[in-house]
CSV table of C-alpha atoms in Angstrom, one decimal:
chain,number,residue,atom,x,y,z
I,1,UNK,CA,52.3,81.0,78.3
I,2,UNK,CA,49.1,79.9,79.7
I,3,UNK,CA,45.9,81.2,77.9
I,4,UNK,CA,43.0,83.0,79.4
I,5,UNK,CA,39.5,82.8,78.8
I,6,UNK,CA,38.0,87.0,78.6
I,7,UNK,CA,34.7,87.0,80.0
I,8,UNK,CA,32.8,89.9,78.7
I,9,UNK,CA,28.8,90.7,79.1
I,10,UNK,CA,27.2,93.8,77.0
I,11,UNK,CA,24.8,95.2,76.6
I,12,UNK,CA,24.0,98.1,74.1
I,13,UNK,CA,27.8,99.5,73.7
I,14,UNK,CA,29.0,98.1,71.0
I,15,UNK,CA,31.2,100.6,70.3
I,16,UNK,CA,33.3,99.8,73.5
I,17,UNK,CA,33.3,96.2,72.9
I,18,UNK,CA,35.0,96.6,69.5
I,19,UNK,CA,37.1,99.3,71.1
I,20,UNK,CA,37.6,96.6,73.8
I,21,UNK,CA,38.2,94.0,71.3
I,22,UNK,CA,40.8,95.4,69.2
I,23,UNK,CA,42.7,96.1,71.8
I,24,UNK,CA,43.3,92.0,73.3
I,25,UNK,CA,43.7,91.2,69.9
I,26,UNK,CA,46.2,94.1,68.6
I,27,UNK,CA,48.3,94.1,72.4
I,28,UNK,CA,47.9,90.4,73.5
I,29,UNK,CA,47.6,88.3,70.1
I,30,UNK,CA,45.2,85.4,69.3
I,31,UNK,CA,45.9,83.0,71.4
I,32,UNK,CA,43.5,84.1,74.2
I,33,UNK,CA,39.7,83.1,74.3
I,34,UNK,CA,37.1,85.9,74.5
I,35,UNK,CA,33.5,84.9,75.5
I,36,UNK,CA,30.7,87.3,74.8
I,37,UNK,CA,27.8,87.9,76.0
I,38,UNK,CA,24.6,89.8,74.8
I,39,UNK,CA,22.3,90.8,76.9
I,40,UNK,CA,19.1,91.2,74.4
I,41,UNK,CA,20.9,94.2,72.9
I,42,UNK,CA,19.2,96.4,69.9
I,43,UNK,CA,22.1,98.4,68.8
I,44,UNK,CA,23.3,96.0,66.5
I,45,UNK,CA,26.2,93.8,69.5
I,46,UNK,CA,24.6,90.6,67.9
I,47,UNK,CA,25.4,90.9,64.6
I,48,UNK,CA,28.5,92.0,65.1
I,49,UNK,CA,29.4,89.5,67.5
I,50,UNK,CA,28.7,86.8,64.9
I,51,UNK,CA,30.4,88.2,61.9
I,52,UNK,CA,33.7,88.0,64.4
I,53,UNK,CA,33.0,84.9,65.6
I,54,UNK,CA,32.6,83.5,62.2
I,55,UNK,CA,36.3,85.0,61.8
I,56,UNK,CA,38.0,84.7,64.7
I,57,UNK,CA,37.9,80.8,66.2
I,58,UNK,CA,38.8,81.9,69.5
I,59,UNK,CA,35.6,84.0,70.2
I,60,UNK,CA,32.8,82.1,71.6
I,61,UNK,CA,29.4,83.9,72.3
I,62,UNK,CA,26.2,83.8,73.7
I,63,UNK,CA,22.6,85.9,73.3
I,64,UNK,CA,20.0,86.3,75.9
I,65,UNK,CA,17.0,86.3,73.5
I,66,UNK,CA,15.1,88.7,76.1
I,67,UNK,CA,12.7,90.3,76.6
I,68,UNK,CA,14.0,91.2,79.7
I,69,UNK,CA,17.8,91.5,80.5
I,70,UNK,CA,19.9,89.1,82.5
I,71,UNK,CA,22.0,91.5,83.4
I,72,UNK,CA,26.1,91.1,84.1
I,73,UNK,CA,25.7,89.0,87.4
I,74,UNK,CA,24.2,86.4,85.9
I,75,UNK,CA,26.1,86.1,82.3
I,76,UNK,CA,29.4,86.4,83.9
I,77,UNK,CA,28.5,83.2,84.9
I,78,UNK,CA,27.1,81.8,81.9
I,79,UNK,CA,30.3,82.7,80.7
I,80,UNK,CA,32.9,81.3,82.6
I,81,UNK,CA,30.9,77.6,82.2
I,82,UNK,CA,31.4,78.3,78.5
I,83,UNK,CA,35.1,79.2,78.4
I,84,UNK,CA,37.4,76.5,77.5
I,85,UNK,CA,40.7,77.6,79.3
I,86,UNK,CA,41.5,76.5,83.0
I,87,UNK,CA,41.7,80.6,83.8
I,88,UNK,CA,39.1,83.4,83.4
I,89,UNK,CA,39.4,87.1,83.7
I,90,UNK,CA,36.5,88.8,84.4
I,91,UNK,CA,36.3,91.8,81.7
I,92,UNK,CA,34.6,95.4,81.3
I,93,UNK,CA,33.1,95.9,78.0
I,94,UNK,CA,35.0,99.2,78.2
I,95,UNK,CA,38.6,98.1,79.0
I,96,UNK,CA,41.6,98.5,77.1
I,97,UNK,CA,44.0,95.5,77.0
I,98,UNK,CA,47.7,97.2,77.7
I,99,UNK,CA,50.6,95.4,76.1
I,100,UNK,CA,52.0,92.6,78.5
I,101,UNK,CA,48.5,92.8,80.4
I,102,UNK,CA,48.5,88.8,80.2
I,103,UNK,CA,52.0,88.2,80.9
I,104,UNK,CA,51.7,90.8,84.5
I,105,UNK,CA,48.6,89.0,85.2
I,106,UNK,CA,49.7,85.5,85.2
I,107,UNK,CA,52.9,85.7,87.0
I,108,UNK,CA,51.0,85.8,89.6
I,109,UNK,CA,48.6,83.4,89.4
I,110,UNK,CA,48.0,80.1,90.9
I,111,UNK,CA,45.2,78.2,92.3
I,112,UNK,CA,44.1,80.1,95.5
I,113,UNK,CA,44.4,83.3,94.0
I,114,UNK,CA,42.6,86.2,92.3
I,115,UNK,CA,45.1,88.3,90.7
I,116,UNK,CA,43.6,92.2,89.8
I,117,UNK,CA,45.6,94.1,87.0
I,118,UNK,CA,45.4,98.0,87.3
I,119,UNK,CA,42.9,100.4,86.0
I,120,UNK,CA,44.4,103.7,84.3
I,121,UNK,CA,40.9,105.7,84.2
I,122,UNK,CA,40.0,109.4,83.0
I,123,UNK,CA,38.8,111.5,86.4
I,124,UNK,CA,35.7,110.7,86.2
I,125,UNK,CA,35.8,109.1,89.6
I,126,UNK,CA,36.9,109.8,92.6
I,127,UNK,CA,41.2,109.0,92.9
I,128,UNK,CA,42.5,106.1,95.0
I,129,UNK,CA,45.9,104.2,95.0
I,130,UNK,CA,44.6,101.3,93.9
I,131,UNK,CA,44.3,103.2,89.8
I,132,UNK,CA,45.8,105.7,88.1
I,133,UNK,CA,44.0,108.8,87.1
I,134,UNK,CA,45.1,110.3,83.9
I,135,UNK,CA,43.1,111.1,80.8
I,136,UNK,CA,43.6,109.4,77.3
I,137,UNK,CA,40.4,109.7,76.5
I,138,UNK,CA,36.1,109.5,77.9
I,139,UNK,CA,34.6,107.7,74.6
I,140,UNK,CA,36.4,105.8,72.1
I,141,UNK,CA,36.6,108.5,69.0
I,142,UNK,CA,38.3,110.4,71.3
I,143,UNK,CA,40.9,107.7,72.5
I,144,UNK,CA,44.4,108.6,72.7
I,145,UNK,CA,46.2,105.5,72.1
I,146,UNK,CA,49.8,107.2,71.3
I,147,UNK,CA,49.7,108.7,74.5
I,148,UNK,CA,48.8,106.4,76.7
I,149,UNK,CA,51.6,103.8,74.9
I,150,UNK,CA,53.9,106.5,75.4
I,151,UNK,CA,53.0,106.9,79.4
I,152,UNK,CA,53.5,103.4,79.7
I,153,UNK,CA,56.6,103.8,78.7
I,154,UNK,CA,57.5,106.8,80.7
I,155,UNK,CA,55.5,107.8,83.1
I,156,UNK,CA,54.4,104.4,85.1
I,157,UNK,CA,56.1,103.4,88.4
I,158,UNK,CA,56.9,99.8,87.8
I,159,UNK,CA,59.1,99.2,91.1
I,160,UNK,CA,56.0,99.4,92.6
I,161,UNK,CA,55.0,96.4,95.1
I,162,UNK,CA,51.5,93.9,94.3
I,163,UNK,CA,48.7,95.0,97.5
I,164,UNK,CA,46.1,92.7,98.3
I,165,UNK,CA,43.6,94.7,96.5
I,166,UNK,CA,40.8,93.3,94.4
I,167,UNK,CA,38.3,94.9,91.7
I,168,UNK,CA,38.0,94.1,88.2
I,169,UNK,CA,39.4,93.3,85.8
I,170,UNK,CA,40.5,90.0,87.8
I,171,UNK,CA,41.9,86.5,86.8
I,172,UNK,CA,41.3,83.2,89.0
I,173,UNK,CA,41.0,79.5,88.2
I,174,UNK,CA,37.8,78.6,87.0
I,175,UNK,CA,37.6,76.0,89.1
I,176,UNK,CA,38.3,78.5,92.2
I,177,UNK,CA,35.6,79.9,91.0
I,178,UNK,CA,33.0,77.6,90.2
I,179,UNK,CA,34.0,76.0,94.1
I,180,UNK,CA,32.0,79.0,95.6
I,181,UNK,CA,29.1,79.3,93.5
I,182,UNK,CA,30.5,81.8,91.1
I,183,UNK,CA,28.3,85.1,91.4
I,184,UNK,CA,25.2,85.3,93.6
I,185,UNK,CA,21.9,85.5,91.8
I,186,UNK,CA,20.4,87.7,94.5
I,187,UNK,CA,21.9,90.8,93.0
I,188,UNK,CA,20.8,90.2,89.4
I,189,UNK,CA,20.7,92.0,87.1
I,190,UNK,CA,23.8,94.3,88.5
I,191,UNK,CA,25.2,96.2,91.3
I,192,UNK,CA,27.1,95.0,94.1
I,193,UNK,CA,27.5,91.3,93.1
I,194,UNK,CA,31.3,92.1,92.9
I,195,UNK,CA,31.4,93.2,96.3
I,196,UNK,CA,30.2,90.0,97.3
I,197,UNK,CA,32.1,87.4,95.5
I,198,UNK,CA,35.1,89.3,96.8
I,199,UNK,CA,33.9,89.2,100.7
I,200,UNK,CA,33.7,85.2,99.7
I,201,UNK,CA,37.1,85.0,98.2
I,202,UNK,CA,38.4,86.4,101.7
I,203,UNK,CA,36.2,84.2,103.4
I,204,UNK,CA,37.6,81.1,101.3
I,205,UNK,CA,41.0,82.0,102.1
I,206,UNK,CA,42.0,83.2,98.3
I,207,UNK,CA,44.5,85.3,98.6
I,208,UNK,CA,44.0,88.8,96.3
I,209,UNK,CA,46.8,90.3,94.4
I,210,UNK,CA,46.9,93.4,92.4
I,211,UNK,CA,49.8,93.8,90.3
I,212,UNK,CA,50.8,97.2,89.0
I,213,UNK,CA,52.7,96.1,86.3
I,214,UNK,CA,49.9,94.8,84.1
I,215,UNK,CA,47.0,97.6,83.2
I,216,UNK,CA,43.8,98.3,81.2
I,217,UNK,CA,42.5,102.0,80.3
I,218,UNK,CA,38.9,101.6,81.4
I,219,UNK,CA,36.5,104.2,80.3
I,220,UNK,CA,34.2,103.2,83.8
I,221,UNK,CA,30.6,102.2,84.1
I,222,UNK,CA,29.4,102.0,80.3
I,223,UNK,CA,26.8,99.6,80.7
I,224,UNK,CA,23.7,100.6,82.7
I,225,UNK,CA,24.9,103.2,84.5
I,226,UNK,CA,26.4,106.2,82.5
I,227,UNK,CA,24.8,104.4,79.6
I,228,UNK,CA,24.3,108.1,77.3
I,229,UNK,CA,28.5,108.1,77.7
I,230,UNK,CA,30.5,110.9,79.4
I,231,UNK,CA,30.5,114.2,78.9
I,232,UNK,CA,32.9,117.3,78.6
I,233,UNK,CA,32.4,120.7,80.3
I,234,UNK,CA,33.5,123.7,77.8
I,235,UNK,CA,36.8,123.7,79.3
I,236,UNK,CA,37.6,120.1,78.8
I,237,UNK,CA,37.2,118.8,82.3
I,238,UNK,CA,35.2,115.3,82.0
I,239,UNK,CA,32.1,114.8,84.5
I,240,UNK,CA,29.7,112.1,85.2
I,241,UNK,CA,27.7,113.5,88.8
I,242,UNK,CA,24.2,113.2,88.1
I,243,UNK,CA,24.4,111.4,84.7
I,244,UNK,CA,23.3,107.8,86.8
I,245,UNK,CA,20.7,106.1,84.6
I,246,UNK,CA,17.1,105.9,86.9
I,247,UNK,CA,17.6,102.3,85.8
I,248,UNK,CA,20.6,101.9,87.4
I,249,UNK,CA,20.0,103.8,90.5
I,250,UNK,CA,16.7,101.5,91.2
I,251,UNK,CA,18.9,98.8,90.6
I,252,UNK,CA,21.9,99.9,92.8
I,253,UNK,CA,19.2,100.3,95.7
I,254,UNK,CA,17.8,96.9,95.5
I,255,UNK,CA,21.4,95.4,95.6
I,256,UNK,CA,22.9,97.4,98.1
I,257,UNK,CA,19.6,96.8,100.5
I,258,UNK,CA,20.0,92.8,99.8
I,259,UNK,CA,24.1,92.9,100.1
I,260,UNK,CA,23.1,94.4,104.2
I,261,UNK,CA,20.1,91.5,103.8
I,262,UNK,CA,22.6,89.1,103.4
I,263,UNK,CA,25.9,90.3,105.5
I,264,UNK,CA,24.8,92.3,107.8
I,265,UNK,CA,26.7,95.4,106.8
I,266,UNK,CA,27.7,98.1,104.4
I,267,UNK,CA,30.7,97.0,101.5
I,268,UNK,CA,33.8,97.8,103.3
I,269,UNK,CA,37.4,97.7,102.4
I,270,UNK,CA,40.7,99.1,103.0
I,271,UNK,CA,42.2,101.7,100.7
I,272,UNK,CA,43.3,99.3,98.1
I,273,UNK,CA,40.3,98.0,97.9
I,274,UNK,CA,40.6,94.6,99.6
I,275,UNK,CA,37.4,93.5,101.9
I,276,UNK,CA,36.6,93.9,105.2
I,277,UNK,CA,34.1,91.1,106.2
I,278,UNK,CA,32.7,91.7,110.1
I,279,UNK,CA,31.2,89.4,111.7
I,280,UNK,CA,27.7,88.0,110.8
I,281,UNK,CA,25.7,87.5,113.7
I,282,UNK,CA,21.8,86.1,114.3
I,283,UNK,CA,19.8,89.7,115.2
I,284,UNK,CA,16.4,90.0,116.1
I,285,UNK,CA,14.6,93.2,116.5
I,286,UNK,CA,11.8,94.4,118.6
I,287,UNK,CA,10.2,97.2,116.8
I,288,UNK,CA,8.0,99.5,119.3
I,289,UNK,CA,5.8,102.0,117.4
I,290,UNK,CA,7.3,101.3,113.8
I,291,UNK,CA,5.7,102.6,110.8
I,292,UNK,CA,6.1,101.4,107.4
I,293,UNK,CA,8.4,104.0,106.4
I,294,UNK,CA,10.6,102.7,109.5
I,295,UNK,CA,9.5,99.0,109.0
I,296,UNK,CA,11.7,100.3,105.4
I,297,UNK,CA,14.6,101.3,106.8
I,298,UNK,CA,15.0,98.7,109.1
I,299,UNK,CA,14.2,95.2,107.5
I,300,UNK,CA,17.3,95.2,106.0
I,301,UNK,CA,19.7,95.5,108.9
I,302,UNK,CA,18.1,91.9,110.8
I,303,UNK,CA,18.0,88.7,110.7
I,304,UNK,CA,13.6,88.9,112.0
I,305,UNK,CA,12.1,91.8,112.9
I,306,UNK,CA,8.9,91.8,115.5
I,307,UNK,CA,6.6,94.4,115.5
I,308,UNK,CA,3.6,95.7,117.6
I,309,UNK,CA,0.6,93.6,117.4
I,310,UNK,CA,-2.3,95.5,114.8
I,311,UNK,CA,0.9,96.6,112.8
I,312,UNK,CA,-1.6,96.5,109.5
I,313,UNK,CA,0.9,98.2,107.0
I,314,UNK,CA,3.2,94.8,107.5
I,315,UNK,CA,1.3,93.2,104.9
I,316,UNK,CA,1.6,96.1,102.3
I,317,UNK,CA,4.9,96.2,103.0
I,318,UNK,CA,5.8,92.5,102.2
I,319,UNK,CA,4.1,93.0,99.0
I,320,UNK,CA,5.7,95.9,97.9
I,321,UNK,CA,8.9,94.7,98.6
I,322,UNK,CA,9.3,90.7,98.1
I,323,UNK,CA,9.5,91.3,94.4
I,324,UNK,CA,13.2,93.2,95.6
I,325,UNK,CA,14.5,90.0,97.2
I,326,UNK,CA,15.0,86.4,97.8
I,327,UNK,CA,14.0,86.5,101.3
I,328,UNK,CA,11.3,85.5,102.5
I,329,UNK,CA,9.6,88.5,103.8
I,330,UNK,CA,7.5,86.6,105.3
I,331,UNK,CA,8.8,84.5,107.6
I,332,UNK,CA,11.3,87.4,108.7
I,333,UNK,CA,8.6,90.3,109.7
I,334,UNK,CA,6.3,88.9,112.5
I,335,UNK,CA,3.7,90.7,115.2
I,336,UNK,CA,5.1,89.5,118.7
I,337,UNK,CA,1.8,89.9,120.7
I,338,UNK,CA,1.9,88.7,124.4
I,339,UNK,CA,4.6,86.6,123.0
I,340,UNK,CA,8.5,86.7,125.1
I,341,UNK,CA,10.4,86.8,122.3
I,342,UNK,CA,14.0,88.0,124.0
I,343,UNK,CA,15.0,83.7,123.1
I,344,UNK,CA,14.3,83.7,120.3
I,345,UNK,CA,17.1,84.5,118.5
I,346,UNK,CA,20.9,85.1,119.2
I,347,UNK,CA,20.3,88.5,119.7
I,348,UNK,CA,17.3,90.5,120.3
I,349,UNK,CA,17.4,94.4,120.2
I,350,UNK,CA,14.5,96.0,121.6
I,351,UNK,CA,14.2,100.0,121.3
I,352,UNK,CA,11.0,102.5,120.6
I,353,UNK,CA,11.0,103.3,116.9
I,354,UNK,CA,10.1,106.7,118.4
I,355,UNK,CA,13.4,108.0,119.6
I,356,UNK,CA,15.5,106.5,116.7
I,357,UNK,CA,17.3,109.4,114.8
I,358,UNK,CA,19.9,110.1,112.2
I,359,UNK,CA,22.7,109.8,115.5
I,360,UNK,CA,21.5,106.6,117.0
I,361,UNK,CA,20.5,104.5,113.8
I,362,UNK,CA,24.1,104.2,113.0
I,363,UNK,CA,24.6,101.9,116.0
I,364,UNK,CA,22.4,99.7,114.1
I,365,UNK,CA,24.2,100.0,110.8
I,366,UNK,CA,27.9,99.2,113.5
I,367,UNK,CA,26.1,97.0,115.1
I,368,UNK,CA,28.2,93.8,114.0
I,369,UNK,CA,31.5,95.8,114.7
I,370,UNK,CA,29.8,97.1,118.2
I,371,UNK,CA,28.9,93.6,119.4
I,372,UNK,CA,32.7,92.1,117.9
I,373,UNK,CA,34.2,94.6,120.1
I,374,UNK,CA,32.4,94.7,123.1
I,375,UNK,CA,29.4,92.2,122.8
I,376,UNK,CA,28.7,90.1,126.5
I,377,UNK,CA,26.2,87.7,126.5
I,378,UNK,CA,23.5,88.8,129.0
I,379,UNK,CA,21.5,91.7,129.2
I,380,UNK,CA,22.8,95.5,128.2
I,381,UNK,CA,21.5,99.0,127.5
I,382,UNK,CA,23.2,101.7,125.4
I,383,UNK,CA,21.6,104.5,124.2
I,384,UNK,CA,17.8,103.6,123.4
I,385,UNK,CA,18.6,100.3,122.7
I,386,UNK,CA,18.1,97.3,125.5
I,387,UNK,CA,20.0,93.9,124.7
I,388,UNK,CA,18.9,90.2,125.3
I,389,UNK,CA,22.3,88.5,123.8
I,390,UNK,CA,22.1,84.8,124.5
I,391,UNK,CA,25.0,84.0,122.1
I,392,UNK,CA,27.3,85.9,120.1
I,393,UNK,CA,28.1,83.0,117.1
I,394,UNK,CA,28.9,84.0,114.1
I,395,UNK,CA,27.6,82.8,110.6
I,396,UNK,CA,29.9,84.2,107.8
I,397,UNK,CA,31.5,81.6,106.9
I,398,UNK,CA,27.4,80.4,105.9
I,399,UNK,CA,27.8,82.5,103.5
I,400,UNK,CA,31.0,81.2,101.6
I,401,UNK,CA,29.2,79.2,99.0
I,402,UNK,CA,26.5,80.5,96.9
I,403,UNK,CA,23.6,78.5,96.0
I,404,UNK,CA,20.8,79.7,94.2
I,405,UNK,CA,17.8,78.6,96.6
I,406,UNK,CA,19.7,79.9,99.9
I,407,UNK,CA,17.5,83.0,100.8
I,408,UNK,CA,14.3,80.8,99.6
């Protein structure tokens, strides 16, 4: 059997990681790598991770010293440079390793492809059929490991057929994934950087398996986000609405405004979970009678944004929000003057910031998938919005390879 390198960040939940740790080493042996990472942690991850490695040869780790955190995006990366083995699975802190997990995973695997096992998770989360919903546990001194061995055995529908699905925890070739740039560095410390590596998969032609042979248990968003644990109502039932960390909901807004920054869309996906990449096209917009709070709301969804000349709250703006981003605020928010800017990019939307509302603003967030379907070069007008298209190129496939100055 080939080996596999586990690449696992964490960050104060320690007692998931030995949770997580026992398990590959009880269900799948010792002949797997596992490379740690701690991110400045104070709950004691460190020391802990150093008595094991002292102990267990096949455990390599690593320690952001601080004082700030790296956060996942970045030491997943770290990570995989350090592993040793041609393959690396990309690991939850709080996943359980299911017997045969290694054996499912790599019978599909070959260069080219990013094979997903599947996640058996409490309800804490909405149900889809890319997991299975069934509760063995929320925390780890609750875990019921007899029970979930013994649902393995009986209750799991192994006829059925691999999707195309993708989400973690996932196996490639390090060298498939170190061809693309690994993760982005625009998403650091956390939050949609997942979303994007698997829009560049898709866009690199790797093809996305998810077996349903091979599973974890995952206990679900331990790190930052639900990072006081789950909870239990009085009459059992597990809940997690409104538990978000304001850490991570800060965070999760900054990522999801620079994954539209960057692709021109919302995440989207099919039901199992494999991406939907639209277009990305060159859009310009000319902002009548925006206001900062406007100016807010619709940065994100253009390539350069023009705005009314003695616009004075564009330079408050920029400096309230270029800490939030690689791009160069800059050089995308301009005053247009007495200046014809209709050429000056692909596409130029012009519309009165005055009459946008909750209704029309979503043709701006479909706009790609508008423009796919319909999109003429020339001149248009639909709804409050007047068109200057002069070409309807595409640039996703820009977007393939990650390199850390791009958005510089």
């Amino acid at each position: 059997m080939k080996t596999i390198s586990f690449i696992q960040p964490s960050r104060n939940n320690l007692k998931y990681l030995q949770w997580s740790y026992n398990s590959i080493r009880k269900n799948l042996g010792y002949r797997h790598e596992i490379c740690w990472g701690d991110d400045f942690s104070d709950d004691g991850t460190w020391e802990w991770m150093k008595e094991i490695a002292d102990k267990d040869k096949n455990v390599k780790i690593y320690r952001n010293e601080g004082p700030t955190r790296l956060g996942h995006t970045i030491l997943y990366d770290t990570l995989v440079d350090m592993a040793t083995n041609d393959i690396v699975m990309i690991y939850h802190a709080d996943m359980y390793a299911c017997p045969k997990l290694d054996e499912e995973i790599l019978k599909h695997l070959e260069r080219g492809k990013v094979v997903s096992a599947t996640r058996i998770e409490p309800p804490l989360h909405p149900d889809g059929p890319e997991k299975v919903l069934k509760d063995f546990g929320i925390e780890p001194e609750e875990f019921d490991e007899m029970g979930l061995m013994t649902f393995l055995d009986e209750g799991i529908d192994y006829t059925k057929k691999p999707t195309n699905g993708i989400f973690a925890p996932w196996a490639i070739y390090k060298d498939d994934f170190q061809s693309i740039g690994g993760h982005d560095p625009l998403y650091a410390p956390q939050s949609k950087e997942d979303s994007d590596i698997f829009n560049r998969f898709q866009l690199a032609g790797y093809k996305t398996i998810q077996t349903f042979q091979g599973f974890v248990y995952h206990m679900t968003c331990r790190g930052s986000r639900f990072k006081d644990g789950a909870m239990r109502n009085p009459a059992g039932q597990v809940f997690m609405k409104g538990r978000e960390s304001s850490e991570w909901l800060a965070q999760n807004l900054r990522s999801t405004r620079n994954f539209i920054r960057k692709w021109g869309h919302m995440v989207q996906h099919d039901e199992y979970l494999k991406p939907i990449v639209p277009p990305k096209y060159d859009i310009a917009f000319k902002a009548l009678r925006c206001n900062k709070q406007m100016l807010y709301e619709l940065e994100p969804w253009c390539s350069k944004i023009y705005l009314d000349f003695g616009s004075d709250y564009m330079g408050e703006y920029e400096r309230e929000e270029q800490p939030n981003t690689q791009f160069d605020l800059g050089e995308k928010i301009k005053m247009y003057g007495n200046a014809d800017v209709t050429k000056s990019n692909d596409i130029l939307v012009e519309f009165d910031c005055g009459d946008l509302n909750n209704e029309n603003f979503q043709i701006i967030v479909n706009l790609a998938k508008m423009l796919q379907d319909s999109g003429e070069v020339g001149e248009m007008e639909f709804d409050i919005f007047k068109f200057y298209i002069n070409s309807l190129q595409t640039y996703e496939d820009k977007l393939i390879v990650c390199k850390s100055n791009l958005y510089l």
